[in-house]
């Protein structure tokens, strides 16, 4: 065997070994506390909308900081699962919502959108004739 053949075999073996080591240490399945998947984003968005709908007032509109604090204090917020949730993650959720609904560009606009799209049972009751 020539030196070139031995070097090619050694290089190929080293490359295969390095690739296997990289593959072995990369995560192959989702972690139980992974909050970056689509289901977690939807859950956080739903929680965010619920807090906006409950806590927002036109006299004293919610700021992003107040919204963050209200979400963290909410009883449905799982601190173990969303331990990485911070102000930046909330801003990302808000931006994602703004992109999905372009006419909402602020928290008061989200509140108005929620109020407009939610069926108003009081108005529907008033419109029905009494028997």
XYZ file of C-alpha atoms in Angstrom:
131
model
C 0.000 0.000 0.000
C 1.177 3.441 -0.808
C 1.314 6.336 1.632
C -1.415 8.148 -0.314
C -3.842 5.249 0.114
C -3.180 5.055 3.839
C -3.716 8.816 4.182
C -7.020 8.660 2.252
C -8.253 5.766 4.441
C -7.233 7.607 7.635
C -8.898 10.831 6.453
C -12.120 8.993 5.561
C -12.162 7.191 8.924
C -11.547 10.455 10.811
C -14.335 12.196 8.875
C -16.803 9.382 9.607
C -15.845 9.388 13.294
C -16.220 13.169 13.554
C -19.626 13.084 11.828
C -20.818 10.337 14.161
C -19.664 12.263 17.238
C -21.498 15.398 16.061
C -24.675 13.413 15.388
C -24.510 11.652 18.763
C -24.414 14.937 20.711
C -27.065 16.851 18.757
C -30.586 16.661 20.212
C -32.726 14.304 18.153
C -36.034 14.667 19.966
C -37.817 17.696 21.413
C -37.017 18.493 25.002
C -39.901 18.410 27.493
C -39.449 22.096 28.345
C -39.054 23.257 24.740
C -41.133 26.390 24.325
C -40.046 27.168 20.781
C -42.393 24.771 18.983
C -45.591 25.863 17.275
C -47.926 24.472 19.957
C -46.146 26.430 22.693
C -46.295 29.629 20.649
C -50.027 29.138 20.110
C -50.565 28.475 23.815
C -48.644 31.609 24.782
C -50.499 33.649 22.163
C -53.830 32.440 23.513
C -52.747 33.336 27.032
C -51.533 36.743 25.838
C -54.883 37.456 24.141
C -56.776 36.329 27.221
C -54.787 38.705 29.431
C -55.234 41.582 26.960
C -58.965 40.967 26.811
C -59.276 40.777 30.597
C -56.868 43.501 31.760
C -56.838 46.161 29.024
C -58.788 49.371 29.602
C -58.938 52.298 27.173
C -58.536 54.729 30.070
C -55.267 53.038 31.086
C -53.925 50.956 28.170
C -51.601 48.064 28.912
C -47.945 48.539 28.121
C -45.791 45.634 26.977
C -44.113 45.514 30.394
C -47.469 45.393 32.226
C -48.693 42.732 29.800
C -45.595 40.642 30.502
C -46.133 40.918 34.269
C -49.816 39.990 33.943
C -48.999 36.941 31.801
C -46.389 35.697 34.284
C -48.879 36.121 37.162
C -51.739 34.401 35.316
C -52.909 31.107 36.832
C -52.660 29.282 33.478
C -49.004 30.262 32.994
C -46.751 27.213 33.480
C -43.518 28.519 35.018
C -41.779 25.148 34.646
C -42.489 24.849 30.922
C -42.011 28.519 30.035
C -39.008 29.212 32.239
C -37.344 31.038 29.306
C -40.304 33.401 28.781
C -39.117 37.000 28.975
C -39.914 40.432 27.563
C -38.181 39.624 24.279
C -40.294 36.477 23.782
C -43.420 38.542 24.418
C -42.269 41.101 21.833
C -41.783 38.251 19.352
C -45.309 36.998 20.042
C -46.711 40.495 19.581
C -44.817 40.964 16.308
C -46.050 37.576 15.102
C -49.620 38.609 15.922
C -49.159 41.965 14.177
C -47.921 40.149 11.056
C -50.874 37.774 11.107
C -53.354 40.621 11.651
C -51.815 43.667 9.930
C -54.522 46.071 11.115
C -53.398 45.498 14.719
C -50.218 47.385 15.416
C -50.529 47.962 19.139
C -52.004 46.386 22.251
C -55.104 48.658 22.181
C -55.660 47.671 18.533
C -55.445 43.990 19.516
C -58.034 44.629 22.227
C -60.339 46.345 19.724
C -59.854 43.480 17.271
C -60.725 40.918 19.954
C -63.783 42.899 20.985
C -64.944 43.250 17.362
C -64.483 39.586 16.450
C -66.001 38.134 19.619
C -69.727 37.490 19.301
C -71.480 39.926 21.603
C -74.206 37.916 23.325
C -75.740 41.006 24.973
C -76.376 42.698 21.614
C -77.729 39.458 20.166
C -80.143 39.099 23.090
C -81.372 42.683 22.594
C -82.006 42.117 18.891
C -84.120 38.982 19.451
C -87.804 39.621 19.949
C -89.230 38.435 23.249
C -91.847 35.683 22.984
